[in-house]
Coordinates of C-alpha atoms in Angstrom, one line a residue:
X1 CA 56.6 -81.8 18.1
X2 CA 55.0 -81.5 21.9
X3 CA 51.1 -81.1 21.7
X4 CA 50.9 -77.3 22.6
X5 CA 47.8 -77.7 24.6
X6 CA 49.9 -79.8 27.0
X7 CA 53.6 -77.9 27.2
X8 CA 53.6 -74.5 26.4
X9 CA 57.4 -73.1 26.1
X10 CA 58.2 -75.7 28.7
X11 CA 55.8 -75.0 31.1
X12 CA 53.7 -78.4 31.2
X13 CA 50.3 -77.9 31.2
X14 CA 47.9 -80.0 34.1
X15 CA 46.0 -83.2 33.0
X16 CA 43.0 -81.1 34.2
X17 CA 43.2 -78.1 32.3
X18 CA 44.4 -80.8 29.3
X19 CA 41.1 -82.2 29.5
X20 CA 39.3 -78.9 29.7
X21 CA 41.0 -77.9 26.4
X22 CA 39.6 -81.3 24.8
X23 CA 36.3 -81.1 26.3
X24 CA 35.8 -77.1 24.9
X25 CA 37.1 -78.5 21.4
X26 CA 34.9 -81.4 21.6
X27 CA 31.9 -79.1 22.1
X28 CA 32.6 -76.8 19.1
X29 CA 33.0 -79.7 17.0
X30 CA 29.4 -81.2 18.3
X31 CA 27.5 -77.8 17.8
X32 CA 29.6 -76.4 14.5
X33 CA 31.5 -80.0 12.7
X34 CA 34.6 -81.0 11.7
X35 CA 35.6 -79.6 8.5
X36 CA 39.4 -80.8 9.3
X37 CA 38.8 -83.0 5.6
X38 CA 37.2 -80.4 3.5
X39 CA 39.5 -78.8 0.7
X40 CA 38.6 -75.3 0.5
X41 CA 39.4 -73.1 -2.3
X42 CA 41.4 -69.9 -1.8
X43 CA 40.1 -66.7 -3.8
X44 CA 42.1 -63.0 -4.0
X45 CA 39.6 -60.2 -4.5
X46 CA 40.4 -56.8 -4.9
X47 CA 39.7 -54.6 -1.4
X48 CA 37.4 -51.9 -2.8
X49 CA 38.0 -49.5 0.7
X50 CA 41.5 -49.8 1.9
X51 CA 43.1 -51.5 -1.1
X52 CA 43.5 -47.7 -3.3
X53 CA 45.0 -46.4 -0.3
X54 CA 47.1 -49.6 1.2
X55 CA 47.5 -52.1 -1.7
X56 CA 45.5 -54.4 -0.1
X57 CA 44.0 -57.6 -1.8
X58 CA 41.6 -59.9 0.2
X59 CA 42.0 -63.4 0.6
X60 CA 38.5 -65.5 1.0
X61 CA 38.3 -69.0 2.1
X62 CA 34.9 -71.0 0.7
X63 CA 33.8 -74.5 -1.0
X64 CA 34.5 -72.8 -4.7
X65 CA 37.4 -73.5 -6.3
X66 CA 41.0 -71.7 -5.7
X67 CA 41.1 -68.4 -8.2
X68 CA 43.4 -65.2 -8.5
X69 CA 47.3 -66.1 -7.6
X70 CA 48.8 -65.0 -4.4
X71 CA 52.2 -63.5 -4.9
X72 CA 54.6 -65.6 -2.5
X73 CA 57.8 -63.6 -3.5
X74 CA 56.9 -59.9 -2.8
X75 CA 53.3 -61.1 -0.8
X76 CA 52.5 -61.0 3.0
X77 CA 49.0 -62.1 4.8
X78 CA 47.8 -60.0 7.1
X79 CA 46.2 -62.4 9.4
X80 CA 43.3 -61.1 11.3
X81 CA 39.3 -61.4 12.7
X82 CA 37.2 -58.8 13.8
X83 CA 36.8 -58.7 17.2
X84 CA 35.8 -55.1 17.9
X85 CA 38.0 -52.6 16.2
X86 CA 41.2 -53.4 17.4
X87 CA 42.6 -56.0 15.9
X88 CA 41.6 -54.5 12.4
X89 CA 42.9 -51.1 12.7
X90 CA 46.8 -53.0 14.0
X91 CA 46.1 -55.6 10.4
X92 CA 45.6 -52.1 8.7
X93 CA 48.7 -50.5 10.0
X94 CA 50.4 -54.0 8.8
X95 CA 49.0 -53.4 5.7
X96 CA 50.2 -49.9 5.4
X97 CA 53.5 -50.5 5.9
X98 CA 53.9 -53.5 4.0
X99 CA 52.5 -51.8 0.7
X100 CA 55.1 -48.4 1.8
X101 CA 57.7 -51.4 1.5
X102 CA 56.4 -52.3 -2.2
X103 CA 54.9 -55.4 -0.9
X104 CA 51.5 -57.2 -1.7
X105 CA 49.5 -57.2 1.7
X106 CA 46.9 -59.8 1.7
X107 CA 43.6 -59.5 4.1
X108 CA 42.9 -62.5 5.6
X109 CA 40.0 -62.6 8.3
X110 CA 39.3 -65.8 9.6
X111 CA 35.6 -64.2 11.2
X112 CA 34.6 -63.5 7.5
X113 CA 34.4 -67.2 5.8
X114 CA 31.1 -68.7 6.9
X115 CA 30.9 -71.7 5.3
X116 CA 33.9 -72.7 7.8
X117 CA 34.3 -74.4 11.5
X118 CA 36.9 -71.3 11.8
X119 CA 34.5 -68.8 11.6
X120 CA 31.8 -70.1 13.3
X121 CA 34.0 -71.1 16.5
X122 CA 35.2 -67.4 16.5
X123 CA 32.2 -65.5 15.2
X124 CA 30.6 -67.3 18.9
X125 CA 33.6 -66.0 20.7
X126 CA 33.3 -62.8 19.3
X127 CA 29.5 -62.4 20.1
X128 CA 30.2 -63.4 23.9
X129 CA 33.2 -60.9 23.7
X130 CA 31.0 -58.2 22.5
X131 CA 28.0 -58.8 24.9
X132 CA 30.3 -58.9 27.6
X133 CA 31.9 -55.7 26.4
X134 CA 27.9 -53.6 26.5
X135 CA 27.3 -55.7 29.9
X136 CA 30.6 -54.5 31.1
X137 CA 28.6 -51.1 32.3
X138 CA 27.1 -52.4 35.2
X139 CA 29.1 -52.2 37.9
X140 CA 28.8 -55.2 39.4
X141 CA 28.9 -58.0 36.7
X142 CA 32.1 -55.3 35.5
X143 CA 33.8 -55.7 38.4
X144 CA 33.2 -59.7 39.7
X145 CA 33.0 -60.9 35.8
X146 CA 34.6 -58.7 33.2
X147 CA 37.3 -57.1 34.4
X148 CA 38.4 -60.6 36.5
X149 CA 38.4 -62.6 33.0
X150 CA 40.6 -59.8 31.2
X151 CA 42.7 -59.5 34.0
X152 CA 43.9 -62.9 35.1
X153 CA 41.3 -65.0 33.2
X154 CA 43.1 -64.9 30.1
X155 CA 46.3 -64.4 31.5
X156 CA 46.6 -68.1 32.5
X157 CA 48.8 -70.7 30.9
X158 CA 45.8 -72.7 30.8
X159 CA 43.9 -70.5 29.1
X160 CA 46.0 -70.8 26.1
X161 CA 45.8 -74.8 26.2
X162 CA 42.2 -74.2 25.3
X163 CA 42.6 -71.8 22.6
X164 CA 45.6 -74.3 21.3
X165 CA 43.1 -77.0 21.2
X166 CA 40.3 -74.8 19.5
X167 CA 43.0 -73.1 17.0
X168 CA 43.4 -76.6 15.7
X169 CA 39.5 -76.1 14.3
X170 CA 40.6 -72.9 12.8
X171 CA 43.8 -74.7 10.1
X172 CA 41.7 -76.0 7.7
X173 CA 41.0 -72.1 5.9
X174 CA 45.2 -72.4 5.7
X175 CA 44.8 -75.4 3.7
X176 CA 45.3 -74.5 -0.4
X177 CA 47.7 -70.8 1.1
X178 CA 51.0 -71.3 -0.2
X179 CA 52.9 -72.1 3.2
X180 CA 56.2 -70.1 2.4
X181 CA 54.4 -66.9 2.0
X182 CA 55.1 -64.8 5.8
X183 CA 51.9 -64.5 7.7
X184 CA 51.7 -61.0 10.4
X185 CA 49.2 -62.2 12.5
X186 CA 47.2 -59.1 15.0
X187 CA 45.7 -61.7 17.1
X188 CA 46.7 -65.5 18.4
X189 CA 44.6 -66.9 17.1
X190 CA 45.3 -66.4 13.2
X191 CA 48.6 -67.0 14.5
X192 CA 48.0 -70.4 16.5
X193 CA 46.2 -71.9 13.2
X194 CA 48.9 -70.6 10.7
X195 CA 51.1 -72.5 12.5
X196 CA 48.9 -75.6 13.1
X197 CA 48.2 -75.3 9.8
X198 CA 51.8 -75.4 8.6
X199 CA 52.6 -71.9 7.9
X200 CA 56.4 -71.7 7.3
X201 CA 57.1 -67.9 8.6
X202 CA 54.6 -66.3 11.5
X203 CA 54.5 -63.8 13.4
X204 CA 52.3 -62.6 16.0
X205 CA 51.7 -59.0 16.6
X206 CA 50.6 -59.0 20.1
X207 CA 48.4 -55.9 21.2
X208 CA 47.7 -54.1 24.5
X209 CA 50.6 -54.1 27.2
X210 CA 49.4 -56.2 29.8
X211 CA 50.8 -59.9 29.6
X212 CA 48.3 -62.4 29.0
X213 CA 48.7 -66.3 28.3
X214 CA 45.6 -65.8 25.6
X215 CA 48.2 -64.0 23.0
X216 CA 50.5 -67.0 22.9
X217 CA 51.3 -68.9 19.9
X218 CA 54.1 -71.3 20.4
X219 CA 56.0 -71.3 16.8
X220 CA 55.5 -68.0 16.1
X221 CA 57.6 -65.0 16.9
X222 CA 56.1 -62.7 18.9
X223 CA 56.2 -58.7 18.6
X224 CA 55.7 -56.4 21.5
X225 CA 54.6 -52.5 21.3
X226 CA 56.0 -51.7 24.9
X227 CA 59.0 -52.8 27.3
X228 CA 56.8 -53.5 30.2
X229 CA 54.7 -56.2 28.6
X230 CA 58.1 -57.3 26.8
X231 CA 59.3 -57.7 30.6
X232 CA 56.0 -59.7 31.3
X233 CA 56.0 -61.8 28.8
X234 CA 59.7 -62.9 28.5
X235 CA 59.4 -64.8 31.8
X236 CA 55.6 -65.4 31.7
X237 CA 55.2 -63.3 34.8
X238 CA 52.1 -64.3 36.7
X239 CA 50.9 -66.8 34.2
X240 CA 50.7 -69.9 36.5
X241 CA 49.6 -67.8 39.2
X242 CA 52.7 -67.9 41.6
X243 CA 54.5 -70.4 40.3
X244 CA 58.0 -69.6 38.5
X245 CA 56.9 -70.0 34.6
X246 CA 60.0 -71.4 32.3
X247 CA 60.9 -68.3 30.2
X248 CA 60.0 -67.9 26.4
X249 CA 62.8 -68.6 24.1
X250 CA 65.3 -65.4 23.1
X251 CA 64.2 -66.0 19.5
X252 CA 60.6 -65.9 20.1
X253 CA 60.1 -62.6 21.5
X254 CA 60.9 -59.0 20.1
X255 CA 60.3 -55.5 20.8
X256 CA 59.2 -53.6 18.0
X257 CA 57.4 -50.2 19.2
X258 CA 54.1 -49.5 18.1
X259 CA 51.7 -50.4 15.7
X260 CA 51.2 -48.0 13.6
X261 CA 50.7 -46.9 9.7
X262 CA 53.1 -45.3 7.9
X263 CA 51.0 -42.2 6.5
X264 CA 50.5 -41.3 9.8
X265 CA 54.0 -41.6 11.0
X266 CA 55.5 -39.6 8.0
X267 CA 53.1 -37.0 8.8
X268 CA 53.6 -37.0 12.6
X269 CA 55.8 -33.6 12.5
X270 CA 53.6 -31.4 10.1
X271 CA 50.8 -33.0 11.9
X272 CA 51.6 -31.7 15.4
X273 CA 53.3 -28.4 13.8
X274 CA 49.6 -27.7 12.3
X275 CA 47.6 -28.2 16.3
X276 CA 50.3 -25.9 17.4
X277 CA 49.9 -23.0 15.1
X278 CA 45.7 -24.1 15.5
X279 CA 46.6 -23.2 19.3
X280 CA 48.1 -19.9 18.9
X281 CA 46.1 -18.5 16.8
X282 CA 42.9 -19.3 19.1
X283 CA 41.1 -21.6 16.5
X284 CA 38.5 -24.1 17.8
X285 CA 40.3 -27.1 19.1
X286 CA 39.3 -30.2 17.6
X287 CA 37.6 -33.4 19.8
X288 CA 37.4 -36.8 17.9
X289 CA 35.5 -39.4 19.5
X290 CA 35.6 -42.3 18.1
X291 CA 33.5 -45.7 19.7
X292 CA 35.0 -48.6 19.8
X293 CA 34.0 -51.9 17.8
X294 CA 31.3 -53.0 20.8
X295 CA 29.6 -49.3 20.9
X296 CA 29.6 -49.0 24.2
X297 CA 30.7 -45.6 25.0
X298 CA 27.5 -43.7 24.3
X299 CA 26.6 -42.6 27.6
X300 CA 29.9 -41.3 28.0
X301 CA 29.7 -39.6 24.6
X302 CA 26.6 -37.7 25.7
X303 CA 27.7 -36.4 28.5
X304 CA 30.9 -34.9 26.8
X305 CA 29.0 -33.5 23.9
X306 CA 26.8 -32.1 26.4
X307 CA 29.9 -30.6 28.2
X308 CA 31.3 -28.9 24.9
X309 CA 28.0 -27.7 23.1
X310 CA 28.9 -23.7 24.5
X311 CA 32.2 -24.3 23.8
X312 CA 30.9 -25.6 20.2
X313 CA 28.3 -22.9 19.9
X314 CA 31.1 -20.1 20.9
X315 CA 33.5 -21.2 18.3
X316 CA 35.7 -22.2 21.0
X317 CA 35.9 -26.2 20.8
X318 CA 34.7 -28.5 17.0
X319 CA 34.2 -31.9 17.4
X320 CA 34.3 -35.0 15.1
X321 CA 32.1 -37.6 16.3
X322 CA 32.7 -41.2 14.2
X323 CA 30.0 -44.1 15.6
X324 CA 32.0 -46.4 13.3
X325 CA 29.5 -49.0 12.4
X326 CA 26.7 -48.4 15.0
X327 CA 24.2 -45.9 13.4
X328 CA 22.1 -46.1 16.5
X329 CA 24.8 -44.2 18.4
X330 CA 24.5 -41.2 16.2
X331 CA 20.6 -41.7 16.2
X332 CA 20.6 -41.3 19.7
X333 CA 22.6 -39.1 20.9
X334 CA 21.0 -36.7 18.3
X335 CA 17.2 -38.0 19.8
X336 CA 19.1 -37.2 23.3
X337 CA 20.7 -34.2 22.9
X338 CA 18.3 -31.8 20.7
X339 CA 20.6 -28.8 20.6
X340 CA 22.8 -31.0 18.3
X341 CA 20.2 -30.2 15.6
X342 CA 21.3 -27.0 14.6
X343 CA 25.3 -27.9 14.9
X344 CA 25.7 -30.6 13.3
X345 CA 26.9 -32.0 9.8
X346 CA 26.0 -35.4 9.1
X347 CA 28.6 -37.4 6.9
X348 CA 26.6 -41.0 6.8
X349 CA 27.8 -43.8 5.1
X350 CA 29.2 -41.8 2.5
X351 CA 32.8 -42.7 2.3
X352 CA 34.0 -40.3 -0.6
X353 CA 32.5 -37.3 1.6
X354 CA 34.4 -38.6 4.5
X355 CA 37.7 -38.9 2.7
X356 CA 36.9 -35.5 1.0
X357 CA 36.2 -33.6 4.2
X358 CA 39.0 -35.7 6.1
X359 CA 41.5 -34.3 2.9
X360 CA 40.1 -30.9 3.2
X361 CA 40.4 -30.6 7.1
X362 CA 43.9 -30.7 6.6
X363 CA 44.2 -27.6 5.3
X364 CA 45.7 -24.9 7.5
X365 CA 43.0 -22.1 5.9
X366 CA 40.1 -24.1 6.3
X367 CA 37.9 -23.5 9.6
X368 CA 35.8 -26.4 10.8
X369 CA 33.1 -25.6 13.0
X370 CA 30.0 -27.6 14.9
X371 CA 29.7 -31.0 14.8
X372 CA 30.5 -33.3 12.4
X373 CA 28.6 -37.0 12.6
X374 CA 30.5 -39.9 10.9
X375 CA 29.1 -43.2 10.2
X376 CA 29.9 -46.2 7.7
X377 CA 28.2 -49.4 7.7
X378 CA 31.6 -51.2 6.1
X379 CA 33.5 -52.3 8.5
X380 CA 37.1 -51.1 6.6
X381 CA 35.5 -47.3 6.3
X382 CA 33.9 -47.5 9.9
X383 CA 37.4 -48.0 11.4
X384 CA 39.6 -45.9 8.8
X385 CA 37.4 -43.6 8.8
X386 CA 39.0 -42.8 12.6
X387 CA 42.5 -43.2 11.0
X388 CA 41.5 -40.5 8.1
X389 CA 40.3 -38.0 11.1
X390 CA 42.9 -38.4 13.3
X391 CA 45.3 -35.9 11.5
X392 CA 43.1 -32.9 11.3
X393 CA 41.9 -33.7 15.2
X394 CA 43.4 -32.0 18.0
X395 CA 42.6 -34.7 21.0
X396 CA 41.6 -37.7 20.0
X397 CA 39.0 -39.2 22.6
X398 CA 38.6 -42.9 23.4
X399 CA 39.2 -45.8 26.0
X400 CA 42.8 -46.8 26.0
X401 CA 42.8 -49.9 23.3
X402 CA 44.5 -49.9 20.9
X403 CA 43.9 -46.0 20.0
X404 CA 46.4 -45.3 22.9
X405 CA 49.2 -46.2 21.3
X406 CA 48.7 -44.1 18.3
X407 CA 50.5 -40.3 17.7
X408 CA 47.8 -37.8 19.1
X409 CA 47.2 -36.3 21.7
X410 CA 44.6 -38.4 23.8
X411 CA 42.5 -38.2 26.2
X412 CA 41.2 -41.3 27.6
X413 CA 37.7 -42.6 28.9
X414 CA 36.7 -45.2 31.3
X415 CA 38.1 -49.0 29.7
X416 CA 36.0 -51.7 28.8
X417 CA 38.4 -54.6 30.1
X418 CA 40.9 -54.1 33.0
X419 CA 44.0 -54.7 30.8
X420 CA 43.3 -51.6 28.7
X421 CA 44.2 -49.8 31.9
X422 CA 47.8 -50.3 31.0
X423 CA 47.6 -48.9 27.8
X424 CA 47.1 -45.1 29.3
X425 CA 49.6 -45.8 32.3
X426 CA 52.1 -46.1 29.1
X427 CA 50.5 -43.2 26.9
X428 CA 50.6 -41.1 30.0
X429 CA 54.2 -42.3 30.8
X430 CA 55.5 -41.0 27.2
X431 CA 53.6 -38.0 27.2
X432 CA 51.6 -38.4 24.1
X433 CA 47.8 -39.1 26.4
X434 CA 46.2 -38.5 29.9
X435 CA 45.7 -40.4 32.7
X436 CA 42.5 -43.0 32.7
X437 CA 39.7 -40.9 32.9
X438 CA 37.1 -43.1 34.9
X439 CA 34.4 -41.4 35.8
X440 CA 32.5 -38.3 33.5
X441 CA 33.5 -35.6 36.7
X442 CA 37.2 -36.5 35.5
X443 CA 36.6 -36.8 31.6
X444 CA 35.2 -33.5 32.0
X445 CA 38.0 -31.4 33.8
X446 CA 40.6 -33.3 31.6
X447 CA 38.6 -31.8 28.8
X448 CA 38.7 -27.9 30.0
X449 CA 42.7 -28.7 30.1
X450 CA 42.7 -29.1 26.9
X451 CA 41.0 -26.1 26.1
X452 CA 42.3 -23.6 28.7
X453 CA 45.8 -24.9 28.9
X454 CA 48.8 -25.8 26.4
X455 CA 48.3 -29.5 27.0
X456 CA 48.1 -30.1 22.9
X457 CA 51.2 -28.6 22.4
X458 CA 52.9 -30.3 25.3
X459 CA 51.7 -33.7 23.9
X460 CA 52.9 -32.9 20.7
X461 CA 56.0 -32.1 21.7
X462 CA 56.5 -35.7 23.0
X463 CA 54.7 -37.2 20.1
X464 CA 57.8 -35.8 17.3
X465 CA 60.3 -37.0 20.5
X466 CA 59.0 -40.4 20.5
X467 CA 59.1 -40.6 16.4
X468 CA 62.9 -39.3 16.5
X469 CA 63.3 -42.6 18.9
X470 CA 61.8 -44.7 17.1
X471 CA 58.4 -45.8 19.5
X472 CA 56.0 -45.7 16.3
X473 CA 57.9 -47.9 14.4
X474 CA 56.4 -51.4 15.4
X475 CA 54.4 -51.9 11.9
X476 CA 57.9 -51.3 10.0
X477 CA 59.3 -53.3 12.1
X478 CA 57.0 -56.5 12.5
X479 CA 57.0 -56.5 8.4
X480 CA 60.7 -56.1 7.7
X481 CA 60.7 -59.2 10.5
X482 CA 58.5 -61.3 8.9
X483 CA 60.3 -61.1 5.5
X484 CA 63.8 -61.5 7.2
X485 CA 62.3 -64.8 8.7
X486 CA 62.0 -66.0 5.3
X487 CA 65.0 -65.0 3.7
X488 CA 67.3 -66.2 6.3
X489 CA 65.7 -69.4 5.5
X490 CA 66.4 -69.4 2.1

């Protein structure tokens, strides 16, 4: 088999950028070892948060022996890391849908075994990520550093050499997993070490819709949410800057539609049916904000509640505000914005409230008014939580990750990374969200549409066409894929 840090699908990779891949795996083995020799044990725990509602069973990597068995005929890993939100909420629509399917999904986050080179390597790329992310709201380092490296930074060929090279640090957690079991992973690089590692069946549920080199994993089949990026990525477009890439095998490339769980696309009809009679018969219309995984959309978040407090006070607008795991956020946009005081409802780290009031907001007689606060310090509630909300909300407000590919109407805030801006030129293009909203001026007059117009019900209406063709079936799709892989090769 061809090294893949130095041909990726054909396209030969320089001696230079070869080397830079070596040296960058060289210096994470200097500050974080080599555990390429140790045999770590493989333990399934029950999932105390999403496993009652998903079926889902953890896998954890550590020095302890192997204990609990993984079911390799009806099992699946979800292979994932936290790296903000993201990447968790696509594993949990994996996870939905497998366990609708009468599969066993399996949880595997390679960010959350610390004894391990994997998780080190990662957990440092994840901190720079994240930094980067909060630093991103200065205008200038946004604009010559961030949005540059998500653009075309990780868009090039050799990009991916490096993160072949580092993956290779990741294959030891792989060791003791069965290798026949399917692995769905929602980021390369679960994907580039299953398959270092030996993993039999892989897929790689590639996220966002602009084509980048960074998502790769050579032996792996790759699933795509939108034509456009399938476009991209079928021929590598732009991935050796203006060179003519070789193109990616037939058989390593689908289009699936989008990521997204099954009780939310069953319900995607009643759902929409229930903001339309909302709308007609004048009740408040219901904002969710929702922050993303590097909280840092709280300025933005200000100035909208801000916006909406007469609205609020009126009985005109409610809103749903969900800080996910950053309490701070809620602490100070309350400190910030005093007249929240007397409007709001705090639901703080209290997840059978949440999926109580979540339950309850569902029903068609029930009023909600004021502001409700949302906060869990577990990461599965923090970013479910959002999930649970999201049916009862009218708009759901957020920068267009992976949020804009999910059925609700959206409106969507400034990005935090240049290749989130194709994410709303798709939502836009199938009716189901706005345009980028860059600026608070815009977010602002995108937000009295909603209220003084029949934008909801428009979006809605696209929403229940998209279902009847099929756009919100990627997560059915990936995991009907991933078994297939495996029985054909039986």
């Amino acid at each position: 088999m061809t090294e893949k840090s130095k041909v990726i699908f054909g396209n030969k990779i320089s001696d230079k950028d070869y080397h830079s891949a070596i040296k960058s795996k060289k210096s994470y083995i200097k500050k974080y070892g080599d555990d390429s020799g140790v045999d770590y044990g493989v333990q399934v725990t029950d999932n105390n948060v999403i496993g009652p509602i998903l079926g889902v069973k953890n896998i954890e990597v550590s020095t302890k022996p192997s204990e609990g068995k993984i079911d390799t005929e009806k099992g699946i890993i979800v292979g994932n890391i936290r790296m903000g939100f993201g990447h968790y909420r696509i594993s949990m629509a994996m996870a939905s849908y497998a366990h609708h399917l009468g599969l066993t999904p399996y949880w595997m986050d390679l960010n959350s075994f610390k004894e391990t080179t994997c998780t080190k390597v990662i957990g440092a790329q994840n901190d720079l990520y994240s930094l980067g992310s909060r630093l991103s709201k200065n205008p200038i380092f946004n604009k010559f550093v961030w949005e540059p490296m998500n653009y075309e930074g990780f868009r090039a060929l050799s990009y991916n050499a490096k993160d072949q090279k580092n993956a290779e640090l990741m294959a030891p957690v792989y060791k003791n997993v069965p290798k026949d079991i399917p692995v769905v992973a929602t980021h390369a690089w679960p994907a580039q070490a299953a398959v270092h590692a030996g993993m039999k069946y892989v897929v790689n549920a590639i996220p966002d819709n602009w084509p980048m080199a960074l998502h790769l994993s050579e032996g792996s089949v790759h699933t795509i949410q939108c034509r456009n990026a399938y476009m991209g990525y079928r021929v590598l477009n732009g991935m050796d800057k203006k060179n003519v890439c070789k193109p990616m095998p037939k058989q390593a490339l689908v289009y699936t539609g989008h990521y997204i769980d099954y009780e939310l696309v069953s319900n995607i009809e009643n759902d929409c049916e229930a903001r339309r009679i909302r709308h007609r018969k004048g009740k408040p219309i219901r904002f969710l904000l929702t922050i993303g995984g590097a909280g840092a959309q709280k300025e933005i978040f200000a100035e909208i509640i801000k916006h909406l407090l007469p609205a609020i006070k009126s009985g005109i607008a409610a809103l749903y505000v969900n800080v996910g795991d950053y309490r701070n956020v809620w602490d100070e946009l309350c400190k910030e914005i005093p007249e929240m005081d007397k409007l709001k409802t705090e639901h703080m780290d209290d997840w059978k409230d949440t999926v109580s009031f979540a339950g309850n907001a569902l029903d068609p007689e029930l009023e909600i008014e004021g502001i409700h606060g949302f906060y869990h310090k577990n990461i599965f509630e923090a970013v479910y939580a959002t999930n649970l909300l999201m049916r009862s909300c009218d708009v759901l407000v957020t920068k267009p990750s992976e949020l804009a590919f999910y059925p609700v109407p959206k409106l969507f805030i400034k990005r935090v990374g240049k290749h989130e801006m194709w994410g709303a030129i798709h939502s836009a293009e199938i009716g189901d969200g706005t345009l980028e909203c860059r600026d608070i001026p815009h977010i602002l007059q995108m937000i009295d549409q909603f209220i003084q117009t029949d934008l909801v019900c428009e979006m809605c209406d696209s929403i229940v066409l998209n279902k009847n063709m099929g756009i919100y079936d990627g997560a059915k799709k990936v995991i009907e894929l991933a078994m297939k892989l495996k029985e054909e090769d039986k």
